[in-house]
Coordinates of C-alpha atoms in Angstrom, one line a residue:
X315 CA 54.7 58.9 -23.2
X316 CA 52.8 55.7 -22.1
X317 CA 49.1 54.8 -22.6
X318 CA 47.2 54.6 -19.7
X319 CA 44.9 51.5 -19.8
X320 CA 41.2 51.8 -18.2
X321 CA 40.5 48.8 -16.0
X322 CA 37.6 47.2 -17.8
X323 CA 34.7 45.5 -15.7
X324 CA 34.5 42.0 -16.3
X325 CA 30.9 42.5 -16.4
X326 CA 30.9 44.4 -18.9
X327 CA 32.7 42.2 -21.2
X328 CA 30.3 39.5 -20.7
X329 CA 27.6 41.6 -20.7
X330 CA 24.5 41.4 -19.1
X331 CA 24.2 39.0 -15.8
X332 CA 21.3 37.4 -14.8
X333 CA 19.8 38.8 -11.8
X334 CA 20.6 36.4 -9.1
X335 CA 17.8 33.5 -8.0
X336 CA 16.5 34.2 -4.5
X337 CA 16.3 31.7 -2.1
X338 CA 12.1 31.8 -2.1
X339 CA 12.0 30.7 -6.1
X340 CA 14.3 27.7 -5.4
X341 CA 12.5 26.9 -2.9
X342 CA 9.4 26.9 -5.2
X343 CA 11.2 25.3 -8.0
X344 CA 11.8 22.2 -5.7
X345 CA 8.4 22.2 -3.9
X346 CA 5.8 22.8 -6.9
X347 CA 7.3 19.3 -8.6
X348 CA 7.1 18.0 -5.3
X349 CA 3.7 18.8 -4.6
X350 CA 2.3 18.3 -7.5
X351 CA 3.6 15.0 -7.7
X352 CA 2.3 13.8 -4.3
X353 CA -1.3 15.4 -5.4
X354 CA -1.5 13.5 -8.6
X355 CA -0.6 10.5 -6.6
X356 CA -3.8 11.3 -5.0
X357 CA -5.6 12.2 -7.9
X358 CA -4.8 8.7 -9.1
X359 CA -6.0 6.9 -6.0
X360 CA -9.6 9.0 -6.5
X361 CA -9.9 6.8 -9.7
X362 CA -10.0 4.1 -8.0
X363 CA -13.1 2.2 -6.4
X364 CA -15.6 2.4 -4.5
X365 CA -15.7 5.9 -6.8
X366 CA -16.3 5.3 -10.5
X367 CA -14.3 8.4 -11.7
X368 CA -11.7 5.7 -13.8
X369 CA -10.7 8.9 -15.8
X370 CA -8.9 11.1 -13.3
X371 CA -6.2 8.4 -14.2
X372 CA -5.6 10.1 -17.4
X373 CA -4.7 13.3 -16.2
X374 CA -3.1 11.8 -12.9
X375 CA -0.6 10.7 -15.3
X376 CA -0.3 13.7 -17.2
X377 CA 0.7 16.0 -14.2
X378 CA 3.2 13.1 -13.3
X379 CA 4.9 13.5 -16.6
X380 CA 5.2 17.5 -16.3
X381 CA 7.0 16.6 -13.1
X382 CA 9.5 14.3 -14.7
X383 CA 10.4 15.4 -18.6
X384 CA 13.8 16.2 -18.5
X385 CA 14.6 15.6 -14.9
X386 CA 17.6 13.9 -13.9
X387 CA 17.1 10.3 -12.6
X388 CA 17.7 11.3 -9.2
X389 CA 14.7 13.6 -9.2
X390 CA 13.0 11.4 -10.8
X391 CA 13.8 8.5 -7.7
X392 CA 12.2 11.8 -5.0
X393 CA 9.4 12.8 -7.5
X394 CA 8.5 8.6 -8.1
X395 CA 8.3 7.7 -4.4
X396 CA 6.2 11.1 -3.4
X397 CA 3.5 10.1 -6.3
X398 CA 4.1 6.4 -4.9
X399 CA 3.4 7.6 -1.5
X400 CA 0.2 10.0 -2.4
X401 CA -1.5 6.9 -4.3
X402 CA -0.7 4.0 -1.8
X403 CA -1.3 5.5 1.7
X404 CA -4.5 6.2 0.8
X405 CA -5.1 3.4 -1.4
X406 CA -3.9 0.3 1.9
X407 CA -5.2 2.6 4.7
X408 CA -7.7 -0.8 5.2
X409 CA -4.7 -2.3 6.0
X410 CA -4.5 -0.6 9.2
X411 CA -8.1 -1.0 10.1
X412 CA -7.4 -3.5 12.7
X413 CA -4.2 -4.0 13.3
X414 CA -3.1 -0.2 13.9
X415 CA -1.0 2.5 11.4
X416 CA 2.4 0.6 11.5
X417 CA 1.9 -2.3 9.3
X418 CA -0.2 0.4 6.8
X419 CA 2.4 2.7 6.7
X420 CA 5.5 0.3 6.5
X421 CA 3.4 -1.3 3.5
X422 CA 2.9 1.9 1.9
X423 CA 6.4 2.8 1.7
X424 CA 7.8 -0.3 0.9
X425 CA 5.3 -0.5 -2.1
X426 CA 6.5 3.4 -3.0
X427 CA 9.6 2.5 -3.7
X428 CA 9.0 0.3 -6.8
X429 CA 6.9 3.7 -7.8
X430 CA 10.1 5.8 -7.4
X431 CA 12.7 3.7 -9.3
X432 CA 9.8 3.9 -12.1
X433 CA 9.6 7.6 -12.0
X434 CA 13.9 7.5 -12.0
X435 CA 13.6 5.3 -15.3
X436 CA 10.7 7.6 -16.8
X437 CA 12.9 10.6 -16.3
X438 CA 15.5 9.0 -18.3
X439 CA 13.8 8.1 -21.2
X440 CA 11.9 11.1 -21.5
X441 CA 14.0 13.2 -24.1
X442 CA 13.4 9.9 -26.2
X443 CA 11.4 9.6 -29.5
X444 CA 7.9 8.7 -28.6
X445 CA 8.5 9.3 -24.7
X446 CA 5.0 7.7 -23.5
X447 CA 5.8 4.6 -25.0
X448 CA 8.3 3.5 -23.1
X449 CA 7.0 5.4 -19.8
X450 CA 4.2 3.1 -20.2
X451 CA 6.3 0.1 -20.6
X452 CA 8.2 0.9 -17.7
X453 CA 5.1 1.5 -15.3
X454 CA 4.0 -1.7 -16.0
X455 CA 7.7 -3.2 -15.5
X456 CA 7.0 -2.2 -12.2
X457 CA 3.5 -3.9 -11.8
X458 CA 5.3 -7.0 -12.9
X459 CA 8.1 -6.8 -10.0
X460 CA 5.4 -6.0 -7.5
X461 CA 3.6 -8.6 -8.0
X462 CA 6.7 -11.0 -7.5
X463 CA 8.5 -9.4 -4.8
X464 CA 9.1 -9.6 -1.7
X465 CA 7.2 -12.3 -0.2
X466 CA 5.3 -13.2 -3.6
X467 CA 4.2 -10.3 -4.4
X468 CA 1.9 -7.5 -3.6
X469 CA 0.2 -6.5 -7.2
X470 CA -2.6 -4.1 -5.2
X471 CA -2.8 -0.9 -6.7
X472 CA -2.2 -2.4 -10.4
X473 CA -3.7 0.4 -12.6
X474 CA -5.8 -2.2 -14.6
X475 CA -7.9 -2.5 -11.3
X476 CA -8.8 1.2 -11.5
X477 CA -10.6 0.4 -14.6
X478 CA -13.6 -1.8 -14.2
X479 CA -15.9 1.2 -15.4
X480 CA -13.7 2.7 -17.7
X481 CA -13.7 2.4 -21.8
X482 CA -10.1 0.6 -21.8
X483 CA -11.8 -2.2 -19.9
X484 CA -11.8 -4.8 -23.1
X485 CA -8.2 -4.4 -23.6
X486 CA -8.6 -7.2 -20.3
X487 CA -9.5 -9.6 -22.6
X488 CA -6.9 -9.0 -25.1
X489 CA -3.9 -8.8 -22.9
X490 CA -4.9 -9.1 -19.4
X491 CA -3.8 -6.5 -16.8
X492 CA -0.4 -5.3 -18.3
X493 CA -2.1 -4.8 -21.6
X494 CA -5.1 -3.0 -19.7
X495 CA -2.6 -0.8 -17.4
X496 CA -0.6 -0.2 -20.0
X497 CA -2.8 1.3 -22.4
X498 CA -4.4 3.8 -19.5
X499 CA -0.7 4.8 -18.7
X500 CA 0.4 5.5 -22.4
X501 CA -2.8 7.6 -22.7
X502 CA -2.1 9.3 -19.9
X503 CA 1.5 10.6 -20.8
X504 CA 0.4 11.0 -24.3
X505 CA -2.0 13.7 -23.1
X506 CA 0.7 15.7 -21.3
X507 CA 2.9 15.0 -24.8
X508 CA 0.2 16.8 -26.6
X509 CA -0.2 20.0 -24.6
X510 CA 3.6 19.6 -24.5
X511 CA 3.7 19.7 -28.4
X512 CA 1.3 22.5 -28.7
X513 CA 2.8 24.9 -26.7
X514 CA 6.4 24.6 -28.2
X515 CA 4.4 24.9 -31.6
X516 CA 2.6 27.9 -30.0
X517 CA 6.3 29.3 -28.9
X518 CA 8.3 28.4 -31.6
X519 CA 5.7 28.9 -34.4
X520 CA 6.9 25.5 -35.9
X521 CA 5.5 21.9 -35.5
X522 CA 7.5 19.2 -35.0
X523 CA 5.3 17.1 -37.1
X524 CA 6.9 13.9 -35.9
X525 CA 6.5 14.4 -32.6
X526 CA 3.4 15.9 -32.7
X527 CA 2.1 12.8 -34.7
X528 CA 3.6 10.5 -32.0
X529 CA 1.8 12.2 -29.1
X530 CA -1.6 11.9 -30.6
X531 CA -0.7 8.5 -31.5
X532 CA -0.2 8.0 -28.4
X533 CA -3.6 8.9 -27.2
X534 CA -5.6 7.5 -30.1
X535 CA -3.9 4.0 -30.1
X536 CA -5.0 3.1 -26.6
X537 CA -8.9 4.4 -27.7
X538 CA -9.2 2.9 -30.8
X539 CA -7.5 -1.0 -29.2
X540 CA -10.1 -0.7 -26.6
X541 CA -12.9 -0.1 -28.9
X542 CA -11.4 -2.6 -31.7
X543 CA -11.6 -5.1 -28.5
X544 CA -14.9 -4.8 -27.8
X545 CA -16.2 -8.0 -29.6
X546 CA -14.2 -9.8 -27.5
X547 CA -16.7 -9.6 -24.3
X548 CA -19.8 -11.4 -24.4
X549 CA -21.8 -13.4 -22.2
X550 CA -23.5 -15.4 -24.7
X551 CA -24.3 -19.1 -22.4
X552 CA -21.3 -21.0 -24.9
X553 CA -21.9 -24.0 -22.7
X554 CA -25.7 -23.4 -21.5
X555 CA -26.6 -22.2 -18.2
X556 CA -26.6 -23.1 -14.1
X557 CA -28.4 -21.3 -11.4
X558 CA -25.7 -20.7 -9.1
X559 CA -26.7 -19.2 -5.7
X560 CA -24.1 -17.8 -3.3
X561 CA -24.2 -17.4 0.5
X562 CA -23.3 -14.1 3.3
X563 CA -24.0 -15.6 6.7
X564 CA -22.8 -12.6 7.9
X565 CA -20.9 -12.2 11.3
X566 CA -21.7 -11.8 14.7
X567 CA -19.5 -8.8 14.7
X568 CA -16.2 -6.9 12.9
X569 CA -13.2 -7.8 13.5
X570 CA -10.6 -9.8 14.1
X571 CA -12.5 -10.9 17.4
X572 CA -14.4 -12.3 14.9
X573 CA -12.6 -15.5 15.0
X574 CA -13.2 -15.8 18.4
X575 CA -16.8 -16.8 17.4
X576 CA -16.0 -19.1 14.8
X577 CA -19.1 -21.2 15.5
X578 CA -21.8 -18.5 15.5
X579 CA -19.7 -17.5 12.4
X580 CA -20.6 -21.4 10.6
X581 CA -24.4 -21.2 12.5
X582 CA -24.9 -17.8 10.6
X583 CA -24.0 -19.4 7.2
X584 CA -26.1 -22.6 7.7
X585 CA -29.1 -20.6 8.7
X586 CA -28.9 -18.6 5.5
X587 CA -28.6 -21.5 3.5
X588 CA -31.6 -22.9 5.4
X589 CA -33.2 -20.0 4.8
X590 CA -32.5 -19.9 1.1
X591 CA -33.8 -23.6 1.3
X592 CA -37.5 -22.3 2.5
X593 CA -38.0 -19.8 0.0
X594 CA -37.1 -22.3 -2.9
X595 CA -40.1 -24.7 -1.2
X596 CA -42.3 -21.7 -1.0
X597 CA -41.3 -20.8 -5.2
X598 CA -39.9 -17.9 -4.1
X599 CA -36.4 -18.5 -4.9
X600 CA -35.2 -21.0 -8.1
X601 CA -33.7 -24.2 -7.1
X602 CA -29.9 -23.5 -7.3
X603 CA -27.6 -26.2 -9.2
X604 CA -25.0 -25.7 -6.7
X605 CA -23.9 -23.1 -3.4
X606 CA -21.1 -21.1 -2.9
X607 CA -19.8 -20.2 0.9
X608 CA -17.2 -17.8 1.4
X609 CA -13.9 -18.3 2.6
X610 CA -13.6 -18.7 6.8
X611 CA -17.1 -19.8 6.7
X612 CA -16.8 -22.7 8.8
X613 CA -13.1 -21.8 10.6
X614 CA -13.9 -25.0 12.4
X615 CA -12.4 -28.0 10.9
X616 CA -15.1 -30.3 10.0
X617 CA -12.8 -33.2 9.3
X618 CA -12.2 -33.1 13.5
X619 CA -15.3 -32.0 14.8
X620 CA -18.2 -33.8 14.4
X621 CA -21.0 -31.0 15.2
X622 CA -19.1 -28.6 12.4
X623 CA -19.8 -31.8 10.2
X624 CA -23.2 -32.4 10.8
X625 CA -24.1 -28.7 10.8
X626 CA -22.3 -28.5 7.3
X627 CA -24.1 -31.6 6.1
X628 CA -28.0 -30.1 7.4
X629 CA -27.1 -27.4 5.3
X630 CA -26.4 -29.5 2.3
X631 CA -29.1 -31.7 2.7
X632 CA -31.7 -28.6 3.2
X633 CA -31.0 -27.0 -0.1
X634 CA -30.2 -30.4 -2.3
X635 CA -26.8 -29.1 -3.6
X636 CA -23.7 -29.7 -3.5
X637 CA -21.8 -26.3 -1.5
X638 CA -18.6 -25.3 -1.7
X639 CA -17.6 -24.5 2.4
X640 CA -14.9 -22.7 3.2
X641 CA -12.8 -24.3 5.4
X642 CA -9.8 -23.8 7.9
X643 CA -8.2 -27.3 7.9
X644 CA -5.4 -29.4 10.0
X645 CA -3.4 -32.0 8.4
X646 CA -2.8 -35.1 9.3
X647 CA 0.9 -33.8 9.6
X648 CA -0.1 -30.7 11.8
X649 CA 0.0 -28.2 8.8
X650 CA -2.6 -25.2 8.4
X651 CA -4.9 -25.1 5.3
X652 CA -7.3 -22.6 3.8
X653 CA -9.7 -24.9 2.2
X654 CA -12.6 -25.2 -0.1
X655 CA -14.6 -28.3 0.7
X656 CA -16.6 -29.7 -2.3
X657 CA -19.7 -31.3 -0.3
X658 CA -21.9 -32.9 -2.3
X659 CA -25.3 -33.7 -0.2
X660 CA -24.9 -37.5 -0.6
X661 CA -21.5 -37.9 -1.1
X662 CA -20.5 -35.9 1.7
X663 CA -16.5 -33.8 1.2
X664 CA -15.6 -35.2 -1.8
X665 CA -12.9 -32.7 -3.5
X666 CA -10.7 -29.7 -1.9
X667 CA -8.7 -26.9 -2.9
X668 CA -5.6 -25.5 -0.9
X669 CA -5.2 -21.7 -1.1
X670 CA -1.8 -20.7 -2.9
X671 CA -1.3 -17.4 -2.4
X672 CA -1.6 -16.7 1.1
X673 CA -1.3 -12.8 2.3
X674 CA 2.2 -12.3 3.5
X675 CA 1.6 -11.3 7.7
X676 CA -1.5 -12.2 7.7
X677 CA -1.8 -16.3 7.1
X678 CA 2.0 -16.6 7.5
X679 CA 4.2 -14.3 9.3
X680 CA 7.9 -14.0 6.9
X681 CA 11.0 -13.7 8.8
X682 CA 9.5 -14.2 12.0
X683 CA 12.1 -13.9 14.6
X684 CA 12.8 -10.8 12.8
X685 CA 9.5 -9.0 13.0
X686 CA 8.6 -10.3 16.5
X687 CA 11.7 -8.0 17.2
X688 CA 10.1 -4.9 16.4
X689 CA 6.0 -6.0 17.0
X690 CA 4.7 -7.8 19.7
X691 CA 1.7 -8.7 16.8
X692 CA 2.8 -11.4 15.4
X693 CA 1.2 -13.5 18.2
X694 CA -2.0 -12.4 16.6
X695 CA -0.7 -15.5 13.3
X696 CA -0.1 -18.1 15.8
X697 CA 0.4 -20.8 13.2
X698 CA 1.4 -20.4 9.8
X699 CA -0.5 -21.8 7.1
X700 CA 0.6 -24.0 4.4
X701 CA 0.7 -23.4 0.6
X702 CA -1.1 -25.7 -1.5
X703 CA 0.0 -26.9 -5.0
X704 CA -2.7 -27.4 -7.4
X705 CA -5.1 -25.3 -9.0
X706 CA -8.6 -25.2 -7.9
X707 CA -11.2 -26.7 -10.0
X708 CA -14.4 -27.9 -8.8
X709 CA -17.1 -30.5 -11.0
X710 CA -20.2 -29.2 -9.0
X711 CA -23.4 -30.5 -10.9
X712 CA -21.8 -30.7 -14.1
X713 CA -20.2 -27.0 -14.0
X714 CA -16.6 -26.6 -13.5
X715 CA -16.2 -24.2 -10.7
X716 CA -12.6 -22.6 -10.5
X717 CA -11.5 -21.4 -7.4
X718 CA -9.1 -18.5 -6.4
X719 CA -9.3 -17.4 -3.1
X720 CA -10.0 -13.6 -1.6
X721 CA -6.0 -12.5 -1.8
X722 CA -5.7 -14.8 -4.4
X723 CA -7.7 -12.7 -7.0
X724 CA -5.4 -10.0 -7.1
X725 CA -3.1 -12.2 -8.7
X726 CA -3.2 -13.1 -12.7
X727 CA -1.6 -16.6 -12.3
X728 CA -4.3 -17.6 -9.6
X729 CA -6.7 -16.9 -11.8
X730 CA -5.8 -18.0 -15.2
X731 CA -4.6 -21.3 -14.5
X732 CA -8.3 -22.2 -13.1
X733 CA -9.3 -21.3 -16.9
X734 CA -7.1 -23.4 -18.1
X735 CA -7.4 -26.2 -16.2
X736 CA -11.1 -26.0 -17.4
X737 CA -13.5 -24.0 -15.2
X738 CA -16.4 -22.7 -17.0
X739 CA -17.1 -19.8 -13.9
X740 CA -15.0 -18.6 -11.6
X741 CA -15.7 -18.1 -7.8
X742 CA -13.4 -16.4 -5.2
X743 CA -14.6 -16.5 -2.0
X744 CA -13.4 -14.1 0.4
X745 CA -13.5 -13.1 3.8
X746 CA -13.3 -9.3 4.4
X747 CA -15.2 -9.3 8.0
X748 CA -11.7 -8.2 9.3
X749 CA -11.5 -4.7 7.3
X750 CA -15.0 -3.5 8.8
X751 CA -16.4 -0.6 6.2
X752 CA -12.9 0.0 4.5
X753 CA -12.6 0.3 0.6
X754 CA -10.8 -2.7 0.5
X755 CA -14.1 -5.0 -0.2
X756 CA -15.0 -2.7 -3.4
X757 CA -11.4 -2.5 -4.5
X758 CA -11.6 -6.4 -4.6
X759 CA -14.6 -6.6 -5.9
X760 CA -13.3 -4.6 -9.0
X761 CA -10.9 -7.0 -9.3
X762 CA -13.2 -9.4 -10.1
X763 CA -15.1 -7.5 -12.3
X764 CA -11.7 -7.2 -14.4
X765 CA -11.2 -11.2 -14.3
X766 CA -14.4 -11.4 -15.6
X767 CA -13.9 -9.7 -19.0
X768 CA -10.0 -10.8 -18.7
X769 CA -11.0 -14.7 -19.3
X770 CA -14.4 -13.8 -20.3
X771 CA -16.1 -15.9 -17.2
X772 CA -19.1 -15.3 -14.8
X773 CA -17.4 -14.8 -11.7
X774 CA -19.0 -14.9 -8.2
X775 CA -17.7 -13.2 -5.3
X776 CA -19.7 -14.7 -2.0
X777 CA -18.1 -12.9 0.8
X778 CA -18.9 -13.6 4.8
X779 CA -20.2 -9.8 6.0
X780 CA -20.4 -8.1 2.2
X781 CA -20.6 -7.0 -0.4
X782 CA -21.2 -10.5 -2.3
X783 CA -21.5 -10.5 -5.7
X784 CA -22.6 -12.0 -9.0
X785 CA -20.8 -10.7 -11.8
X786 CA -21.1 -11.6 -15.8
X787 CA -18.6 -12.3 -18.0
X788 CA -18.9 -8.5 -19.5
X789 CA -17.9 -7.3 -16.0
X790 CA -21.4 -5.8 -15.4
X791 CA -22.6 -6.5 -11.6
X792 CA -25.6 -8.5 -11.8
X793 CA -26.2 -8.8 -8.1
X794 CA -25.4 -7.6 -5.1
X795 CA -25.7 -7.5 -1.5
X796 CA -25.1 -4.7 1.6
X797 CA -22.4 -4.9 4.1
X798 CA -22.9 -6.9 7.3
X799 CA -26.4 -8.2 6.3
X800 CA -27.2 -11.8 6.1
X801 CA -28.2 -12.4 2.3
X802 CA -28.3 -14.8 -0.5
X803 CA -28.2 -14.1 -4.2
X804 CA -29.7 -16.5 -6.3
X805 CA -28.7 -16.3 -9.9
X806 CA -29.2 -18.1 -13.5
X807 CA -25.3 -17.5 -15.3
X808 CA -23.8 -18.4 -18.4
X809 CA -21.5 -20.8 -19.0
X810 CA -18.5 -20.4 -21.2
X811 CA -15.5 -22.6 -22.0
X812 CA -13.9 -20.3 -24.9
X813 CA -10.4 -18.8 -24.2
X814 CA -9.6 -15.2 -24.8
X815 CA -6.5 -13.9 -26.0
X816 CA -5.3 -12.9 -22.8
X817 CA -6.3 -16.2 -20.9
X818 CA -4.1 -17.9 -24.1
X819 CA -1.3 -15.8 -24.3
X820 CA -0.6 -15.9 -20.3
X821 CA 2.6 -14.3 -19.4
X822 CA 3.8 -13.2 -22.9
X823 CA 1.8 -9.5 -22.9
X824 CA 4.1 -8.5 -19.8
X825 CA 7.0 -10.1 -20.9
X826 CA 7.1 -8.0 -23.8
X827 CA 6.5 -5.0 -22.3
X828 CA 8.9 -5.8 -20.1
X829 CA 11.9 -6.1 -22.8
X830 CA 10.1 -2.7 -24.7
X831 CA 10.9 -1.0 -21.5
X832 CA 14.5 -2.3 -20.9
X833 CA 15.1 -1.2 -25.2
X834 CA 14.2 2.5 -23.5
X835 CA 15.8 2.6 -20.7
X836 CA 19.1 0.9 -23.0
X837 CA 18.5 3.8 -25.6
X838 CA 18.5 6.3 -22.7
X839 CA 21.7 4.9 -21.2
X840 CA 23.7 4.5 -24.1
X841 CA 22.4 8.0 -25.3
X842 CA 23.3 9.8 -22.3
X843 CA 27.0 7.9 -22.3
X844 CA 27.9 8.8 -25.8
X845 CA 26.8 12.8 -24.8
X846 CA 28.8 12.6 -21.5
X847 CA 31.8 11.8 -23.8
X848 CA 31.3 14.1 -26.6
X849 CA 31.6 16.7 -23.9

């Protein structure tokens, strides 16, 4: 007699199955990352000026990081460039003011994509030891490649120019914007790392005291640098002081028809200056040592056209000092300059400065042929300008005056090497008449306000249609004035020729965050090479 044999279920023997995933909870499982990803892209753009709500940074970062622990680096790539996207199309939407959506939203994306290969490398490292650390290092890595490439650089958006109200700002002085950005971003992640902590603890009834200890680091570091760094801001008058005064003509309207008007543009800013000029007579306004004038203030070049020149020089003579004019200014050679003129009221032009960094499609048009493919608006940039070469530093009644020009502020070679070369206050004249009402004149102006504490320097921001500004060398606004008003703001500032740590050190704060960040993503790599083969 046989045995019969029972056909066993193979589910039994494997016992219980999990019930099946619907189709509705992977779709959730994909688009809650997703979503919350592109918000806290948003949430980080609210931090940013003309709002003063530098905190929402913190968390920003936090939700980013519950997006990517653990992910792959592919989802980290997606995840990166929708919390690339929700920070930067907000953040440039200026940069569409006149010229229409295209060039805004081509920018925007272009820009998210340094953000997404950030958010592939943060997903890799973030099963490593003290995860924030090199998350941080690796955010900044990006800043440094944005500001570089293409076309020079585009360093907008850096998180250290969220910060001009926040309690990190001191960390400017000691490192300049990586150190700055890097310590908001550490802080950030180290938050998410601590409710990350807690509720394993909470589930496991364990604390890994290590990595508990390394979150809250994390957190506390960051504070406690910023507050240790405190006593490097001061405005104490190292070198005495000088009544600077600096000048909004205004325009005759917003725009880029603007240009079109380029004399009533120069009338506007020699009638303020006169104007200035009466109320000093009348004791109602200090004698200023010297003037500042925005950048496009006189688009006429004085150097060919007598009546720009002798308005120029009535201004001059009216208020007794000497007045840095901005200038747009043919060669001998036919090349294109944006130029400060140093006109000194007896002397007449005496000195000039060249603007370096010029903005990318808007003073020069890259790849022409290329773009004039797919726009018809690169007409608009009929001629190129020209680079120049040397730094700007101006001797204007005994002060040195260093010079970095609107775009050029955004940039922390610009600006440093006028320090360096001696300036005792900094002045970055600017011309924002072309973004109308936008945020992009407070998001600028911020940026000054971080320069100031970075090389610890009273920096003036005289702008043609607002808002000018005086600002000390703590990075507190001293003065003001309203958009698309003719103004002056007349100012006693200190003078300071010390160096901070972050003016001295230069480059060498990024660089080694840099090489912290490729030690992460190398301990990642490796790590993830030596599991694939265990395997």
């Amino acid at each position: 007699m046989t045995a019969t044999t029972t056909p066993v279920d193979e589910s039994e023997q494997l016992g219980p199955q999990p019930a099946p995933v619907s189709r509705t909870a992977r779709l959730l499982r994909a688009l809650v990352p997703a979503a919350a990803a592109a918000l806290s892209g948003v949430l980080l753009y609210v931090s940013f000026p003309p709002r003063t709500l530098w905190w929402l940074a913190l968390p920003a970062f936090a939700v980013f990081a519950w997006c990517l622990h653990g992910r792959g680096w592919k989802a980290g790539l997606g995840l990166g460039y929708l919390f690339g996207l929700g920070f930067l199309l907000p953040l440039l939407v200026w940069t569409g003011v006149e010229v229409g959506p295209v060039p805004w939203l081509a920018l925007a994306a272009i820009e998210a994509m340094f953000v997404a290969l950030v958010g592939a490398g943060i997903a890799a490292v973030s099963r490593l030891p003290g995860y924030p650390l090199w998350v941080a290092a690796l955010w900044i890595t990006g800043e440094a490649a944005r500001a570089r490439v293409p076309f020079s650089g585009f360093p907008w958006g850096k998180i250290a120019f969220g910060q001009a109200d926040g309690v990190f700002l001191p960390l400017a002085a000691l490192g300049g914007t990586p150190v700055l950005g890097f310590a908001v971003v550490l802080c950030g992640f180290g938050l998410y790392e601590i409710v990350r902590q807690a509720l394993a603890a909470r589930g496991t009834g364990s604390v890994r005291r290590g990595a508990a200890a390394a979150a809250l680091l994390s957190v506390l570091v960051p504070v406690a640098g910023a507050f240790a760094a405190r006593p490097l801001v001061s405005d104490d008058a190292e070198d005495g002081t000088a009544t600077v005064a600096a000048i909004q003509g205004n325009v005759p309207q917003a725009g880029l028809e603007f240009n079109a008007q380029r004399r009533a543009v120069l009338d506007h800013h020699v009638r303020e200056t006169e104007r200035l000029a009466d109320r000093v007579k009348a004791g109602k306004a200090k004698q200023p040592d010297f003037v500042l004038w925005p950048e496009n203030s006189s688009d006429i070049d004085p150097f060919t056209n007598p009546d720009a020149r002798e308005a120029i020089e009535r201004a001059v003579k009216a208020i007794g000092a000497p007045i840095s004019v901005g200038g747009v200014v043919e060669s001998k050679d036919g090349k294109l300059f944006n130029e400060q003129i140093l006109w000194d009221p007896k002397k007449g032009p005496t000195d000039t400065y060249d603007k370096r960094q010029i903005q990318p499609f808007g003073e020069y048009i890259p790849l022409r042929d290329v773009v004039g493919f797919f726009s018809s608006d690169v007409g608009m940039v009929r001629q190129d300008f020209s680079r120049g070469t040397k730094p700007g530093v101006f001797t204007m009644a005994g002060t040195k005056v260093g010079l970095a020009t609107c775009y050029e502020a955004a940039f922390d070679w610009a600006v440093r090497d006028t320090v360096t070369h001696g300036a005792q206050l900094i002045s970055v004249p600017s011309n924002n008449a072309t973004f109308d009402r936008s945020e992009m004149t407070y998001q600028q102006l911020a940026m000054s306000r971080i320069r100031a504490v970075e090389h610890s320097r009273t920096v003036t921001v005289p702008v043609t249609s607002g808002v000018s500004a005086i600002i000390m060398p703590d990075g507190r606004v001293s003065r003001k004035t309203k958009w698309f008003t003719a103004d002056s703001l007349v100012e006693e500032v200190p003078l300071r020729s010390s160096q901070t740590p972050a003016t001295r050190s230069g480059t060498l704060p990024e660089g080694l965050i840099v090489l912290i960040a490729v030690g992460g993503l190398g301990w990642a790599v490796t790590g993830a090479v030596r599991a694939r083969r265990a395997r």
